[in-house]
């Protein structure tokens, strides 16, 4: 056992109280093993690599959510605001420019075949197209009979679909170039319904923007 000389140290606390403590002082060259004083607890160190990896995952998830919230397709078709109420009929009859074949090369429909897709698939609800960045058009949709009808598909020619999905609690999709051209859309808001195997396109004027 190592013998220690006792050194009395006087400590002066901030409160003015005198405290006497006896501290062991080892001789030079001796190794002193200090005993723990008071309650002890294990120190648990987190794995630094795992912590950094988790932070990266969290940052990645937030960046993904942010990107999804701001997403717009490159082929988004922007339409002007309607200046007057109009109604037009659109015939979707289409003629194939080349043979329609399957994976084995069998021709199902030859070039020149003419058909109207509405004779095979019906538009059961309606399509409503608005500019989601125009608050007046959004308010118009909410107050229209279409706003409460979930058979109606809402398409955006502007604005953010993610924002309106949350606001309206309904599916919202973007109007792309190919769809706009096929439906011959010219302005928004537009309402598209089927009638006698044709499409009726009704543009609604909301007046001058406020």
N, CA, C and O of each residue as an XYZ file, in Angstrom:
840
protein
N       0.863     -1.197      0.000
C       0.000      0.000      0.000
C       0.889      1.233      0.000
O       1.920      1.260      0.672
N       0.490      2.261     -0.756
C       1.274      3.495     -0.843
C       0.920      4.390      0.327
O      -0.257      4.578      0.634
N       1.945      4.951      0.993
C       1.704      5.868      2.105
C       1.677      7.287      1.555
O       2.457      7.614      0.660
N       0.825      8.105      2.055
C       0.686      9.485      1.579
C       0.949     10.446      2.726
O       0.620     10.172      3.881
N       1.534     11.550      2.390
C       1.615     12.642      3.341
C       0.335     13.442      3.212
O      -0.199     13.558      2.109
N      -0.156     13.979      4.260
C      -1.406     14.713      4.231
C      -1.121     16.195      4.148
O      -0.337     16.735      4.928
N      -1.745     16.829      3.224
C      -1.588     18.273      3.057
C      -2.928     18.921      3.331
O      -3.920     18.622      2.667
N      -2.957     19.783      4.281
C      -4.205     20.465      4.623
C      -4.324     21.728      3.788
O      -3.441     22.585      3.794
N      -5.418     21.821      3.082
C      -5.641     22.958      2.188
C      -6.859     23.721      2.677
O      -7.901     23.132      2.969
N      -6.726     24.958      2.757
C      -7.855     25.794      3.176
C      -8.486     26.427      1.949
O      -7.821     27.141      1.198
N      -9.773     26.165      1.747
C     -10.504     26.712      0.611
C     -11.469     27.765      1.109
O     -12.198     27.551      2.077
N     -11.466     28.884      0.452
C     -12.377     29.960      0.817
C     -13.485     30.019     -0.219
O     -13.234     30.326     -1.384
N     -14.725     29.721      0.206
C     -15.855     29.744     -0.705
C     -16.346     31.164     -0.879
O     -16.043     32.045     -0.075
N     -17.118     31.379     -1.953
C     -17.620     32.712     -2.251
C     -18.508     33.236     -1.135
O     -18.614     34.445     -0.934
N     -19.144     32.325     -0.409
C     -20.051     32.742      0.662
C     -19.319     33.129      1.935
O     -19.937     33.591      2.894
N     -18.011     32.944      1.948
C     -17.234     33.279      3.130
C     -17.059     32.121      4.079
O     -16.425     32.285      5.122
N     -17.592     30.956      3.765
C     -17.490     29.786      4.626
C     -16.130     29.148      4.452
O     -15.667     29.002      3.320
N     -15.475     28.764      5.532
C     -14.185     28.092      5.476
C     -14.410     26.598      5.400
O     -15.203     26.037      6.156
N     -13.705     25.957      4.479
C     -13.847     24.519      4.306
C     -12.474     23.904      4.406
O     -11.557     24.318      3.697
N     -12.310     22.910      5.285
C     -11.052     22.202      5.432
C     -11.146     20.899      4.685
O     -12.100     20.142      4.866
N     -10.163     20.625      3.841
C     -10.154     19.376      3.088
C      -8.791     18.761      3.206
O      -7.777     19.452      3.105
N      -8.759     17.484      3.416
C      -7.505     16.761      3.482
C      -7.283     16.081      2.157
O      -8.044     15.189      1.782
N      -6.240     16.490      1.432
C      -5.951     15.919      0.128
C      -4.666     15.137      0.203
O      -3.706     15.614      0.810
N      -4.598     13.945     -0.392
C      -3.366     13.158     -0.396
C      -2.370     13.754     -1.369
O      -2.750     14.147     -2.472
N      -1.161     13.829     -1.005
C      -0.090     14.319     -1.863
C       0.924     13.200     -2.023
O       1.541     12.789     -1.040
N       1.110     12.697     -3.233
C       2.012     11.571     -3.465
C       3.431     12.063     -3.605
O       3.670     13.196     -4.021
N       4.361     11.218     -3.262
C       5.768     11.516     -3.488
C       6.073     11.439     -4.970
O       5.357     10.777     -5.721
N       7.112     12.099     -5.387
C       7.507     12.095     -6.800
C       7.770     10.678     -7.265
O       8.413      9.906     -6.553
N       7.295     10.324     -8.426
C       7.527      9.007     -8.997
C       6.495      7.980     -8.613
O       6.484      6.884     -9.174
N       5.624      8.297     -7.673
C       4.607      7.348     -7.261
C       3.341      7.536     -8.095
O       2.993      8.657     -8.465
N       2.671      6.452     -8.383
C       1.416      6.473     -9.138
C       0.265      6.402     -8.156
O       0.179      5.493     -7.330
N      -0.602      7.367     -8.265
C      -1.735      7.421     -7.351
C      -2.998      7.067     -8.104
O      -3.278      7.633     -9.160
N      -3.740      6.159     -7.579
C      -5.019      5.778     -8.180
C      -6.134      6.391     -7.347
O      -6.400      5.964     -6.223
N      -6.782      7.406     -7.922
C      -7.817      8.115     -7.188
C      -9.109      7.311     -7.177
O      -9.475      6.682     -8.170
N      -9.780      7.341     -6.059
C     -11.053      6.661     -5.921
C     -12.174      7.615     -6.336
O     -12.068      8.819     -6.104
N     -13.227      7.109     -6.934
C     -14.346      7.984     -7.298
C     -15.029      8.542     -6.067
O     -15.156      7.867     -5.045
N     -15.469      9.790     -6.183
C     -16.169     10.441     -5.090
C     -17.597     10.731     -5.525
O     -17.797     11.356     -6.566
N     -18.587     10.301     -4.768
C     -19.980     10.552     -5.112
C     -20.497      9.554     -6.122
O     -19.775      8.644     -6.530
N     -21.757      9.720     -6.532
C     -22.372      8.777     -7.490
C     -21.730      8.878     -8.860
O     -21.305      9.957     -9.272
N     -21.656      7.772     -9.559
C     -21.061      7.729    -10.898
C     -22.062      7.150    -11.887
O     -22.995      6.445    -11.502
N     -21.859      7.452    -13.160
C     -22.698      6.883    -14.224
C     -21.843      6.657    -15.449
O     -20.842      7.342    -15.656
N     -22.244      5.690    -16.266
C     -21.476      5.359    -17.468
C     -21.627      6.467    -18.504
O     -22.706      7.040    -18.652
N     -20.554      6.766    -19.216
C     -20.571      7.755    -20.288
C     -20.791      7.024    -21.602
O     -19.969      6.200    -22.004
N     -21.895      7.322    -22.272
C     -22.221      6.660    -23.529
C     -21.948      7.624    -24.671
O     -22.625      8.646    -24.785
N     -20.983      7.326    -25.509
C     -20.631      8.175    -26.636
C     -21.319      7.650    -27.890
O     -21.243      6.460    -28.196
N     -21.992      8.544    -28.616
C     -22.660      8.125    -29.849
C     -21.627      7.882    -30.938
O     -20.554      8.486    -30.949
N     -21.968      6.998    -31.839
C     -21.113      6.717    -32.977
C     -21.152      7.935    -33.895
O     -22.198      8.251    -34.463
N     -20.022      8.618    -34.044
C     -19.973      9.851    -34.827
C     -20.395      9.611    -36.265
O     -21.135     10.407    -36.842
N     -19.921      8.506    -36.847
C     -20.272      8.211    -38.241
C     -21.774      8.008    -38.392
O     -22.381      8.479    -39.354
N     -22.375      7.291    -37.420
C     -23.814      7.042    -37.478
C     -24.599      8.341    -37.303
O     -25.617      8.560    -37.960
N     -24.111      9.195    -36.409
C     -24.782     10.481    -36.183
C     -24.739     11.350    -37.437
O     -25.740     11.961    -37.813
N     -23.575     11.400    -38.081
C     -23.448     12.178    -39.313
C     -24.320     11.593    -40.415
O     -24.919     12.323    -41.204
N     -24.382     10.254    -40.459
C     -25.197      9.595    -41.466
C     -26.681      9.927    -41.257
O     -27.406     10.171    -42.221
N     -27.123      9.935    -40.004
C     -28.517     10.249    -39.705
C     -28.837     11.697    -40.045
O     -29.918     12.011    -40.544
N     -27.869     12.582    -39.763
C     -28.081     13.991    -40.112
C     -28.213     14.151    -41.620
O     -29.043     14.920    -42.104
N     -27.384     13.416    -42.356
C     -27.439     13.491    -43.818
C     -28.778     12.987    -44.330
O     -29.343     13.546    -45.270
N     -29.288     11.915    -43.700
C     -30.594     11.377    -44.095
C     -31.686     12.409    -43.852
O     -32.550     12.627    -44.702
N     -31.637     13.051    -42.667
C     -32.650     14.055    -42.334
C     -32.609     15.228    -43.300
O     -33.648     15.716    -43.745
N     -31.388     15.680    -43.623
C     -31.232     16.787    -44.570
C     -31.745     16.373    -45.938
O     -32.405     17.154    -46.624
N     -31.434     15.118    -46.344
C     -31.884     14.626    -47.644
C     -33.394     14.559    -47.739
O     -33.972     14.902    -48.771
N     -34.040     14.116    -46.661
C     -35.504     14.031    -46.647
C     -36.120     15.417    -46.754
O     -37.082     15.615    -47.496
N     -35.567     16.385    -46.011
C     -36.098     17.749    -46.054
C     -35.912     18.366    -47.433
O     -36.803     19.049    -47.938
N     -34.749     18.125    -48.043
C     -34.504     18.656    -49.383
C     -35.462     18.032    -50.394
O     -35.950     18.713    -51.297
N     -35.730     16.730    -50.241
C     -36.655     16.045    -51.144
C     -38.065     16.611    -50.998
O     -38.747     16.853    -51.994
N     -38.500     16.819    -49.762
C     -39.827     17.388    -49.532
C     -39.929     18.789    -50.129
O     -40.939     19.147    -50.735
N     -38.871     19.570    -49.948
C     -38.869     20.930    -50.488
C     -38.924     20.916    -52.006
O     -39.632     21.716    -52.617
N     -38.163     19.993    -52.619
C     -38.154     19.891    -54.083
C     -39.516     19.449    -54.607
O     -39.983     19.950    -55.629
N     -40.151     18.514    -53.911
C     -41.479     18.050    -54.324
C     -42.512     19.164    -54.217
O     -43.397     19.282    -55.064
N     -42.397     19.980    -53.169
C     -43.359     21.064    -52.972
C     -43.242     22.122    -54.060
O     -44.227     22.776    -54.401
N     -42.022     22.296    -54.613
C     -41.794     23.332    -55.631
C     -41.822     22.777    -57.050
O     -41.615     23.521    -58.009
N     -42.076     21.482    -57.195
C     -41.962     20.840    -58.513
C     -42.993     21.347    -59.513
O     -44.175     21.492    -59.199
N     -42.516     21.611    -60.718
C     -43.355     21.869    -61.885
C     -42.705     21.159    -63.069
O     -41.481     21.195    -63.198
N     -43.483     20.515    -63.937
C     -42.888     19.815    -65.082
C     -42.317     20.806    -66.091
O     -42.783     21.940    -66.208
N     -41.309     20.355    -66.810
C     -40.682     21.216    -67.818
C     -41.646     21.550    -68.943
O     -41.533     22.605    -69.566
N     -42.596     20.657    -69.210
C     -43.552     20.871    -70.305
C     -44.897     21.406    -69.808
O     -45.934     21.178    -70.431
N     -44.868     22.117    -68.682
C     -46.091     22.752    -68.175
C     -46.611     23.739    -69.218
O     -45.854     24.554    -69.746
N     -47.913     23.659    -69.509
C     -48.511     24.535    -70.529
C     -49.227     25.695    -69.836
O     -50.273     25.511    -69.214
N     -48.655     26.873    -69.952
C     -49.218     28.067    -69.317
C     -50.272     28.681    -70.231
O     -50.036     28.865    -71.425
N     -51.431     28.996    -69.667
C     -52.523     29.590    -70.438
C     -52.896     30.956    -69.868
O     -52.799     31.171    -68.660
N     -53.324     31.883    -70.735
C     -53.753     33.201    -70.252
C     -55.117     33.128    -69.583
O     -55.831     32.133    -69.702
N     -55.459     34.176    -68.892
C     -56.769     34.260    -68.241
C     -57.832     34.586    -69.287
O     -57.620     35.426    -70.161
N     -58.977     33.912    -69.187
C     -60.058     34.120    -70.156
C     -60.587     35.545    -70.062
O     -60.777     36.077    -68.968
N     -60.825     36.159    -71.223
C     -61.346     37.530    -71.267
C     -62.838     37.574    -71.554
O     -63.469     38.621    -71.404
N     -63.410     36.439    -71.968
C     -64.850     36.376    -72.224
C     -65.317     34.933    -72.112
O     -64.521     34.000    -72.225
N     -66.598     34.762    -71.892
C     -67.186     33.422    -71.822
C     -67.331     32.863    -73.239
O     -67.916     33.507    -74.109
N     -66.804     31.683    -73.458
C     -66.933     31.038    -74.773
C     -67.212     29.558    -74.589
O     -66.877     28.976    -73.557
N     -67.827     28.954    -75.593
C     -68.073     27.509    -75.604
C     -67.708     26.967    -76.975
O     -68.188     27.471    -77.991
N     -66.865     25.943    -77.013
C     -66.460     25.330    -78.277
C     -66.577     23.820    -78.172
O     -66.530     23.256    -77.078
N     -66.730     23.170    -79.323
C     -66.796     21.709    -79.396
C     -65.486     21.197    -79.975
O     -64.950     21.775    -80.921
N     -64.973     20.114    -79.409
C     -63.725     19.513    -79.880
C     -63.981     18.054    -80.229
O     -64.455     17.279    -79.398
N     -63.664     17.692    -81.463
C     -63.799     16.311    -81.928
C     -62.442     15.632    -81.781
O     -61.461     16.073    -82.379
N     -62.380     14.577    -80.999
C     -61.110     13.885    -80.746
C     -60.796     12.796    -81.767
O     -59.850     12.032    -81.578
N     -61.566     12.712    -82.838
C     -61.321     11.694    -83.864
C     -59.887     11.805    -84.368
O     -59.412     12.887    -84.713
N     -59.204     10.651    -84.403
C     -57.773     10.633    -84.715
C     -57.483      9.575    -85.775
O     -58.085      8.502    -85.777
N     -56.554      9.891    -86.676
C     -56.135      8.947    -87.715
C     -54.691      8.535    -87.466
O     -53.812      9.386    -87.327
N     -54.445      7.220    -87.409
C     -53.091      6.719    -87.158
C     -52.176      7.014    -88.340
O     -52.537      6.777    -89.493
N     -51.002      7.528    -88.044
C     -50.029      7.822    -89.093
C     -49.136      6.622    -89.378
O     -48.458      6.587    -90.405
N     -49.128      5.641    -88.482
C     -48.345      4.426    -88.687
C     -49.065      3.245    -88.046
O     -49.980      3.418    -87.242
N     -48.636      2.048    -88.415
C     -49.269      0.841    -87.871
C     -49.103      0.785    -86.354
O     -48.060      1.148    -85.811
N     -50.144      0.327    -85.697
C     -50.077      0.112    -84.256
C     -49.860     -1.377    -84.029
O     -50.747     -2.192    -84.283
N     -48.652     -1.727    -83.539
C     -48.275     -3.137    -83.392
C     -48.005     -3.464    -81.936
O     -47.778     -2.575    -81.115
N     -48.032     -4.783    -81.618
C     -47.707     -5.214    -80.270
C     -46.242     -5.613    -80.204
O     -45.495     -5.412    -81.162
N     -45.824     -6.184    -79.063
C     -44.415     -6.538    -78.853
C     -43.933     -7.601    -79.830
O     -42.737     -7.680    -80.111
N     -44.840     -8.418    -80.350
C     -44.462     -9.470    -81.300
C     -44.506     -8.975    -82.751
O     -44.212     -9.733    -83.676
N     -44.867     -7.726    -82.942
C     -44.905     -7.170    -84.288
C     -46.226     -7.367    -85.007
O     -46.349     -7.028    -86.184
N     -47.208     -7.908    -84.316
C     -48.520     -8.105    -84.932
C     -49.248     -6.768    -85.059
O     -49.343     -6.009    -84.094
N     -49.756     -6.492    -86.245
C     -50.469     -5.233    -86.477
C     -51.903     -5.351    -85.962
O     -52.665     -6.209    -86.409
N     -52.255     -4.495    -85.034
C     -53.619     -4.475    -84.502
C     -54.464     -3.419    -85.211
O     -55.641     -3.633    -85.502
N     -53.834     -2.276    -85.481
C     -54.530     -1.218    -86.210
C     -53.560     -0.656    -87.249
O     -52.483     -0.181    -86.888
N     -53.924     -0.701    -88.530
C     -53.016     -0.242    -89.581
C     -53.005      1.283    -89.690
O     -53.914      1.968    -89.222
N     -51.956      1.782    -90.317
C     -51.873      3.217    -90.585
C     -53.094      3.638    -91.392
O     -53.523      2.928    -92.301
N     -53.647      4.793    -91.055
C     -54.852      5.265    -91.726
C     -56.132      4.936    -90.981
O     -57.204      5.437    -91.320
N     -56.015      4.082    -89.955
C     -57.203      3.737    -89.167
C     -57.683      4.974    -88.409
O     -56.885      5.652    -87.762
N     -58.962      5.267    -88.485
C     -59.547      6.447    -87.835
C     -60.471      6.015    -86.700
O     -61.292      5.113    -86.868
N     -60.335      6.657    -85.559
C     -61.164      6.290    -84.410
C     -61.375      7.502    -83.501
O     -60.602      8.460    -83.520
N     -62.421      7.430    -82.722
C     -62.716      8.450    -81.714
C     -62.587      7.789    -80.347
O     -63.395      6.921    -80.018
N     -61.595      8.170    -79.536
C     -61.391      7.500    -78.239
C     -62.601      7.581    -77.320
O     -62.774      6.724    -76.454
N     -63.447      8.604    -77.494
C     -64.619      8.733    -76.628
C     -65.677      7.683    -76.924
O     -66.632      7.538    -76.160
N     -65.525      6.951    -78.016
C     -66.439      5.846    -78.303
C     -66.023      4.582    -77.548
O     -66.779      3.614    -77.464
N     -64.805      4.611    -77.001
C     -64.283      3.460    -76.266
C     -64.169      3.755    -74.768
O     -64.422      2.890    -73.930
N     -63.785      4.988    -74.453
C     -63.616      5.388    -73.052
C     -64.397      6.671    -72.821
O     -64.233      7.650    -73.550
N     -65.243      6.660    -71.807
C     -66.078      7.825    -71.528
C     -65.441      8.715    -70.463
O     -64.802      8.226    -69.531
N     -65.622     10.019    -70.614
C     -65.185     10.974    -69.598
C     -66.323     11.113    -68.591
O     -67.233     11.922    -68.779
N     -66.268     10.324    -67.529
C     -67.391     10.234    -66.591
C     -67.606     11.512    -65.796
O     -68.744     11.886    -65.512
N     -66.533     12.175    -65.442
C     -66.654     13.414    -64.685
C     -66.415     14.603    -65.592
O     -66.944     14.666    -66.702
N     -65.624     15.537    -65.121
C     -65.263     16.711    -65.909
C     -63.813     17.059    -65.616
O     -63.241     16.612    -64.622
N     -63.234     17.854    -66.487
C     -61.904     18.408    -66.271
C     -62.060     19.904    -66.053
O     -62.777     20.576    -66.794
N     -61.392     20.419    -65.041
C     -61.383     21.861    -64.810
C     -59.928     22.308    -64.800
O     -59.094     21.754    -64.084
N     -59.645     23.322    -65.610
C     -58.274     23.822    -65.738
C     -58.223     25.251    -65.219
O     -58.998     26.101    -65.659
N     -57.320     25.519    -64.291
C     -57.144     26.869    -63.753
C     -55.659     27.180    -63.627
O     -54.809     26.295    -63.733
N     -55.367     28.450    -63.399
C     -54.013     28.869    -63.056
C     -53.940     28.902    -61.533
O     -54.541     29.771    -60.901
N     -53.212     27.966    -60.948
C     -53.151     27.863    -59.493
C     -52.453     29.017    -58.813
O     -52.559     29.168    -57.596
N     -51.733     29.846    -59.578
C     -51.069     31.005    -58.990
C     -51.995     32.219    -58.944
O     -51.632     33.253    -58.383
N     -53.185     32.101    -59.529
C     -54.178     33.176    -59.548
C     -55.194     32.907    -58.434
O     -56.020     32.002    -58.551
N     -55.131     33.689    -57.363
C     -56.003     33.448    -56.204
C     -57.484     33.566    -56.557
O     -58.317     32.898    -55.944
N     -57.823     34.407    -57.539
C     -59.228     34.549    -57.934
C     -59.732     33.277    -58.613
O     -60.877     32.875    -58.411
N     -58.887     32.654    -59.405
C     -59.298     31.410    -60.056
C     -59.441     30.285    -59.034
O     -60.344     29.455    -59.136
N     -58.548     30.264    -58.055
C     -58.645     29.247    -56.999
C     -59.937     29.447    -56.207
O     -60.641     28.481    -55.911
N     -60.250     30.697    -55.863
C     -61.487     30.991    -55.128
C     -62.713     30.634    -55.962
O     -63.698     30.112    -55.440
N     -62.645     30.922    -57.266
C     -63.764     30.563    -58.149
C     -64.001     29.058    -58.137
O     -65.143     28.605    -58.064
N     -62.917     28.282    -58.209
C     -63.058     26.824    -58.210
C     -63.666     26.343    -56.897
O     -64.549     25.486    -56.900
N     -63.201     26.887    -55.778
C     -63.728     26.476    -54.473
C     -65.233     26.723    -54.373
O     -65.971     25.908    -53.820
N     -65.678     27.863    -54.917
C     -67.085     28.217    -54.806
C     -67.976     27.625    -55.877
O     -69.198     27.752    -55.805
N     -67.381     26.976    -56.873
C     -68.163     26.383    -57.961
C     -68.656     24.993    -57.569
O     -68.147     24.414    -56.609
N     -69.635     24.446    -58.290
C     -70.098     23.080    -58.009
C     -68.994     22.044    -58.199
O     -69.068     20.945    -57.649
N     -67.971     22.395    -58.976
C     -66.893     21.440    -59.252
C     -65.967     21.270    -58.051
O     -65.317     20.235    -57.905
N     -65.909     22.290    -57.190
C     -65.004     22.234    -56.047
C     -65.320     21.115    -55.076
O     -64.416     20.558    -54.452
N     -66.602     20.778    -54.941
C     -67.018     19.729    -54.006
C     -67.215     18.383    -54.688
O     -67.526     17.389    -54.032
N     -67.035     18.351    -56.007
C     -67.243     17.117    -56.770
C     -65.895     16.433    -57.009
O     -65.077     16.912    -57.795
N     -65.678     15.327    -56.335
C     -64.380     14.658    -56.449
C     -64.288     13.746    -57.668
O     -63.299     13.034    -57.837
N     -65.305     13.766    -58.509
C     -65.196     13.098    -59.811
C     -64.558     14.042    -60.830
O     -64.199     13.632    -61.933
N     -64.427     15.295    -60.446
C     -63.810     16.305    -61.312
C     -62.301     16.269    -61.116
O     -61.814     16.248    -59.986
N     -61.566     16.261    -62.225
C     -60.109     16.293    -62.156
C     -59.642     17.729    -62.363
O     -59.980     18.361    -63.364
N     -58.866     18.239    -61.414
C     -58.355     19.604    -61.488
C     -56.955     19.608    -62.092
O     -56.061     18.902    -61.625
N     -56.780     20.413    -63.136
C     -55.483     20.557    -63.796
C     -55.000     21.996    -63.637
O     -55.796     22.935    -63.656
N     -53.690     22.157    -63.480
C     -53.107     23.484    -63.294
C     -52.265     23.889    -64.490
O     -51.442     23.117    -64.982
N     -52.487     25.128    -64.955
C     -51.628     25.691    -65.994
C     -50.603     26.635    -65.371
O     -49.823     27.271    -66.080
N     -50.610     26.719    -64.060
C     -49.666     27.547    -63.319
C     -49.846     27.293    -61.835
O     -50.830     26.676    -61.426
N     -48.907     27.762    -61.022
C     -48.979     27.516    -59.585
C     -48.368     26.179    -59.211
O     -47.805     25.483    -60.056
N     -48.480     25.829    -57.949
C     -47.870     24.607    -57.426
C     -48.943     23.589    -57.046
O     -49.824     23.869    -56.234
N     -48.852     22.417    -57.641
C     -49.837     21.366    -57.386
C     -49.812     20.914    -55.928
O     -50.864     20.673    -55.337
N     -48.620     20.799    -55.346
C     -48.514     20.319    -53.966
C     -49.241     21.252    -53.003
O     -49.895     20.795    -52.065
N     -49.126     22.548    -53.233
C     -49.786     23.527    -52.364
C     -51.299     23.390    -52.431
O     -51.975     23.400    -51.403
N     -51.834     23.262    -53.653
C     -53.283     23.153    -53.806
C     -53.814     21.796    -53.362
O     -54.958     21.699    -52.918
N     -53.002     20.746    -53.476
C     -53.434     19.439    -52.966
C     -53.726     19.539    -51.471
O     -54.736     19.027    -50.987
N     -52.829     20.205    -50.748
C     -53.016     20.358    -49.306
C     -54.187     21.289    -48.998
O     -54.970     21.033    -48.083
N     -54.298     22.363    -49.763
C     -55.340     23.355    -49.503
C     -56.736     22.826    -49.827
O     -57.685     23.062    -49.080
N     -56.854     22.112    -50.942
C     -58.165     21.645    -51.398
C     -58.487     20.219    -50.964
O     -59.631     19.774    -51.055
N     -57.454     19.504    -50.488
C     -57.597     18.100    -50.071
C     -58.216     17.289    -51.205
O     -59.266     16.667    -51.040
N     -57.553     17.306    -52.353
C     -58.022     16.566    -53.522
C     -56.840     16.397    -54.478
O     -55.859     17.134    -54.380
N     -56.922     15.434    -55.400
C     -55.852     15.271    -56.388
C     -55.767     16.496    -57.305
O     -56.786     17.058    -57.708
N     -54.549     16.893    -57.620
C     -54.300     18.014    -58.529
C     -53.144     17.611    -59.440
O     -52.120     17.122    -58.962
N     -53.301     17.812    -60.745
C     -52.244     17.468    -61.696
C     -51.938     18.683    -62.562
O     -52.701     19.648    -62.606
N     -50.802     18.608    -63.250
C     -50.392     19.707    -64.118
C     -50.922     19.519    -65.539
O     -51.066     18.397    -66.025
N     -51.204     20.639    -66.182
C     -51.587     20.632    -67.592
C     -50.306     20.661    -68.417
O     -49.561     21.639    -68.371
N     -50.048     19.604    -69.163
C     -48.839     19.531    -69.977
C     -49.144     19.910    -71.426
O     -50.302     19.984    -71.836
N     -48.080     20.146    -72.185
C     -48.227     20.610    -73.568
C     -49.096     19.670    -74.404
O     -49.982     20.121    -75.131
N     -48.840     18.367    -74.299
C     -49.567     17.416    -75.142
C     -51.062     17.394    -74.827
O     -51.888     17.319    -75.737
N     -51.410     17.460    -73.538
C     -52.829     17.456    -73.169
C     -53.509     18.736    -73.636
O     -54.617     18.698    -74.170
N     -52.843     19.869    -73.432
C     -53.425     21.155    -73.834
C     -53.675     21.206    -75.335
O     -54.701     21.716    -75.786
N     -52.731     20.675    -76.103
C     -52.891     20.674    -77.559
C     -54.005     19.723    -77.985
O     -54.785     20.033    -78.885
N     -54.074     18.572    -77.337
C     -55.096     17.590    -77.714
C     -56.497     18.118    -77.399
O     -57.439     17.878    -78.154
N     -56.629     18.833    -76.289
C     -57.936     19.365    -75.895
C     -58.214     20.733    -76.513
O     -59.314     21.272    -76.390
N     -57.198     21.284    -77.181
C     -57.326     22.591    -77.836
C     -57.721     23.688    -76.841
O     -58.586     24.518    -77.122
N     -57.076     23.674    -75.689
C     -57.354     24.670    -74.652
C     -56.662     25.985    -74.986
O     -55.535     25.996    -75.481
N     -57.352     27.100    -74.709
C     -56.811     28.406    -75.074
C     -56.721     29.373    -73.901
O     -55.908     30.296    -73.931
N     -57.538     29.183    -72.870
C     -57.553     30.114    -71.742
C     -58.096     29.406    -70.505
O     -58.667     28.319    -70.588
N     -57.902     30.053    -69.356
C     -58.389     29.502    -68.082
C     -59.156     30.581    -67.313
O     -58.886     31.772    -67.469
N     -60.104     30.161    -66.491
C     -60.569     28.804    -66.218
C     -61.296     28.188    -67.410
O     -62.003     28.875    -68.148
N     -61.109     26.882    -67.584
C     -61.816     26.123    -68.615
C     -62.447     24.892    -67.983
O     -61.873     24.259    -67.097
N     -63.642     24.572    -68.461
C     -64.349     23.378    -68.003
C     -64.531     22.464    -69.203
O     -65.019     22.890    -70.249
N     -64.136     21.204    -69.047
C     -64.201     20.238    -70.147
C     -65.155     19.112    -69.759
O     -64.950     18.438    -68.749
N     -66.196     18.912    -70.564
C     -67.143     17.817    -70.325
C     -67.399     17.092    -71.642
O     -67.135     17.630    -72.718
N     -67.912     15.875    -71.549
C     -68.229     15.094    -72.746
C     -69.701     15.251    -73.112
O     -70.578     15.268    -72.248
N     -69.946     15.367    -74.419
C     -71.321     15.444    -74.910
C     -71.383     14.861    -76.315
O     -70.722     15.361    -77.225
N     -72.165     13.817    -76.494
C     -72.346     13.187    -77.808
C     -71.004     12.810    -78.453
O     -70.753     13.121    -79.617
N     -70.156     12.138    -77.680
C     -68.845     11.658    -78.155
C     -67.928     12.791    -78.609
O     -67.010     12.581    -79.401
N     -68.185     13.980    -78.105
C     -67.299     15.112    -78.330
C     -67.041     15.803    -76.996
O     -67.721     15.543    -76.003
N     -66.051     16.686    -76.990
C     -65.764     17.451    -75.786
C     -66.317     18.860    -75.926
O     -66.180     19.498    -76.970
N     -66.937     19.329    -74.868
C     -67.406     20.711    -74.814
C     -66.437     21.485    -73.918
O     -66.272     21.155    -72.744
N     -65.802     22.510    -74.477
C     -64.845     23.331    -73.736
C     -65.501     24.676    -73.437
O     -65.842     25.431    -74.347
N     -65.670     24.957    -72.160
C     -66.282     26.237    -71.779
C     -65.272     27.078    -71.010
O     -64.812     26.694    -69.935
N     -64.934     28.237    -71.583
C     -64.044     29.184    -70.917
C     -64.882     30.162    -70.103
O     -65.920     30.637    -70.563
N     -64.423     30.457    -68.891
C     -65.172     31.326    -67.981
C     -64.369     32.595    -67.709
O     -63.231     32.533    -67.243
N     -64.969     33.735    -68.002
C     -64.304     35.007    -67.724
C     -64.606     35.449    -66.294
O     -65.765     35.497    -65.884
N     -63.569     35.768    -65.548
C     -63.733     36.258    -64.178
C     -63.556     37.767    -64.109
O     -63.456     38.341    -63.025
N     -63.519     38.403    -65.274
C     -63.311     39.845    -65.302
C     -61.840     40.187    -65.189
O     -60.979     39.309    -65.236
N     -61.566     41.452    -65.042
C     -60.175     41.895    -64.915
C     -59.592     41.446    -63.575
O     -60.285     41.457    -62.557
N     -58.318     41.051    -63.578
C     -57.688     40.653    -62.307
C     -57.702     41.813    -61.319
O     -57.473     42.961    -61.698
N     -57.965     41.515    -60.073
C     -57.996     42.561    -59.044
C     -56.592     42.857    -58.536
O     -56.418     43.711    -57.666
